[in-house]
Tab-separated table of C-alpha atoms in Angstrom:
chain	number	residue	atom	x	y	z
A	1	MET	CA	-8.324	-21.104	-35.152
A	2	SER	CA	-8.535	-17.366	-35.421
A	3	ASP	CA	-5.420	-15.330	-36.159
A	4	GLN	CA	-6.033	-13.433	-32.929
A	5	ILE	CA	-5.662	-16.636	-30.908
A	6	LYS	CA	-2.700	-17.930	-32.941
A	7	ASP	CA	-0.777	-14.768	-32.040
A	8	MET	CA	-1.512	-15.020	-28.290
A	9	SER	CA	1.116	-15.984	-25.772
A	10	PHE	CA	0.444	-19.071	-23.679
A	11	GLU	CA	-0.134	-16.906	-20.615
A	12	ASP	CA	-2.627	-14.615	-22.359
A	13	ALA	CA	-4.532	-17.574	-23.801
A	14	MET	CA	-4.707	-19.268	-20.387
A	15	LYS	CA	-5.960	-16.073	-18.754
A	16	GLU	CA	-8.701	-15.693	-21.359
A	17	LEU	CA	-9.583	-19.397	-21.108
A	18	GLU	CA	-9.986	-19.021	-17.345
A	19	GLY	CA	-12.343	-16.097	-17.981
A	20	VAL	CA	-14.381	-18.145	-20.455
A	21	VAL	CA	-14.671	-21.022	-17.985
A	22	SER	CA	-15.726	-18.630	-15.237
A	23	LYS	CA	-18.466	-17.119	-17.421
A	24	LEU	CA	-19.756	-20.553	-18.372
A	25	GLU	CA	-19.731	-21.753	-14.756
A	26	ARG	CA	-21.780	-18.765	-13.615
A	27	GLY	CA	-24.485	-19.735	-16.125
A	28	GLU	CA	-25.479	-16.155	-16.800
A	29	ALA	CA	-25.005	-16.311	-20.586
A	30	THR	CA	-27.779	-17.073	-23.039
A	31	LEU	CA	-27.659	-20.352	-24.936
A	32	ASP	CA	-26.148	-18.705	-28.026
A	33	GLU	CA	-23.588	-16.848	-25.916
A	34	SER	CA	-22.713	-20.067	-24.100
A	35	ILE	CA	-22.135	-21.872	-27.392
A	36	ALA	CA	-19.916	-19.051	-28.638
A	37	LEU	CA	-17.986	-19.063	-25.350
A	38	TYR	CA	-17.566	-22.830	-25.532
A	39	GLU	CA	-16.254	-22.594	-29.110
A	40	ARG	CA	-13.817	-19.856	-28.095
A	41	GLY	CA	-12.728	-21.890	-25.083
A	42	ALA	CA	-12.099	-24.942	-27.264
A	43	MET	CA	-9.892	-22.883	-29.588
A	44	LEU	CA	-7.998	-21.388	-26.641
A	45	ARG	CA	-7.488	-24.847	-25.100
A	46	ALA	CA	-6.156	-26.225	-28.386
A	47	HIS	CA	-3.789	-23.260	-28.686
A	48	CYS	CA	-2.494	-23.765	-25.132
A	49	GLU	CA	-1.964	-27.475	-25.742
A	50	ALA	CA	-0.038	-26.744	-28.950
A	51	ARG	CA	2.150	-24.175	-27.180
A	52	LEU	CA	2.885	-26.624	-24.360
A	53	LYS	CA	3.742	-29.411	-26.824
A	54	ALA	CA	6.093	-27.092	-28.730
A	55	ALA	CA	7.789	-26.075	-25.478
A	56	GLU	CA	8.105	-29.714	-24.424
A	57	GLU	CA	9.699	-30.604	-27.767
A	58	ARG	CA	12.194	-27.766	-27.421
A	59	VAL	CA	13.149	-28.887	-23.914
A	60	GLU	CA	13.516	-32.501	-25.062
A	61	LYS	CA	16.045	-31.428	-27.676
A	62	ILE	CA	18.330	-29.860	-25.111
A	63	THR	CA	20.744	-32.166	-23.343
A	64	LEU	CA	23.915	-30.531	-22.147
A	65	ASN	CA	27.305	-32.175	-21.741
A	66	ALA	CA	29.980	-29.725	-20.627
A	67	GLY	CA	27.784	-26.879	-21.845
A	68	GLN	CA	27.275	-28.337	-25.324
A	69	PRO	CA	23.983	-29.776	-26.602
A	70	THR	CA	24.519	-33.499	-27.168
A	71	GLY	CA	21.180	-34.860	-28.331
A	72	THR	CA	17.596	-35.514	-27.480
A	73	THR	CA	16.485	-36.735	-24.110
A	74	PRO	CA	12.791	-36.959	-23.207
A	75	VAL	CA	11.777	-34.776	-20.294
A	76	GLU	CA	9.743	-36.534	-17.638
A	77	GLY	CA	6.780	-34.818	-16.084
A	78	LEU	CA	5.903	-32.461	-18.930
């Protein structure tokens, strides 16, 4: 994954991924451009998934009891 993508926020990566998908759906790119867009989209998707997993793990670690973290509880729905 490129350093540029690794440094992106989740929101920025999702916005760019949406743009890549839109370009591919329009079908206006050449074959080589489409391949490059697909590769970029795959890297962006992997980055977003990693960011979501990291956020999920952080949330799972937080269980409060009287304002104090008490352990790990899985979070449903994430």
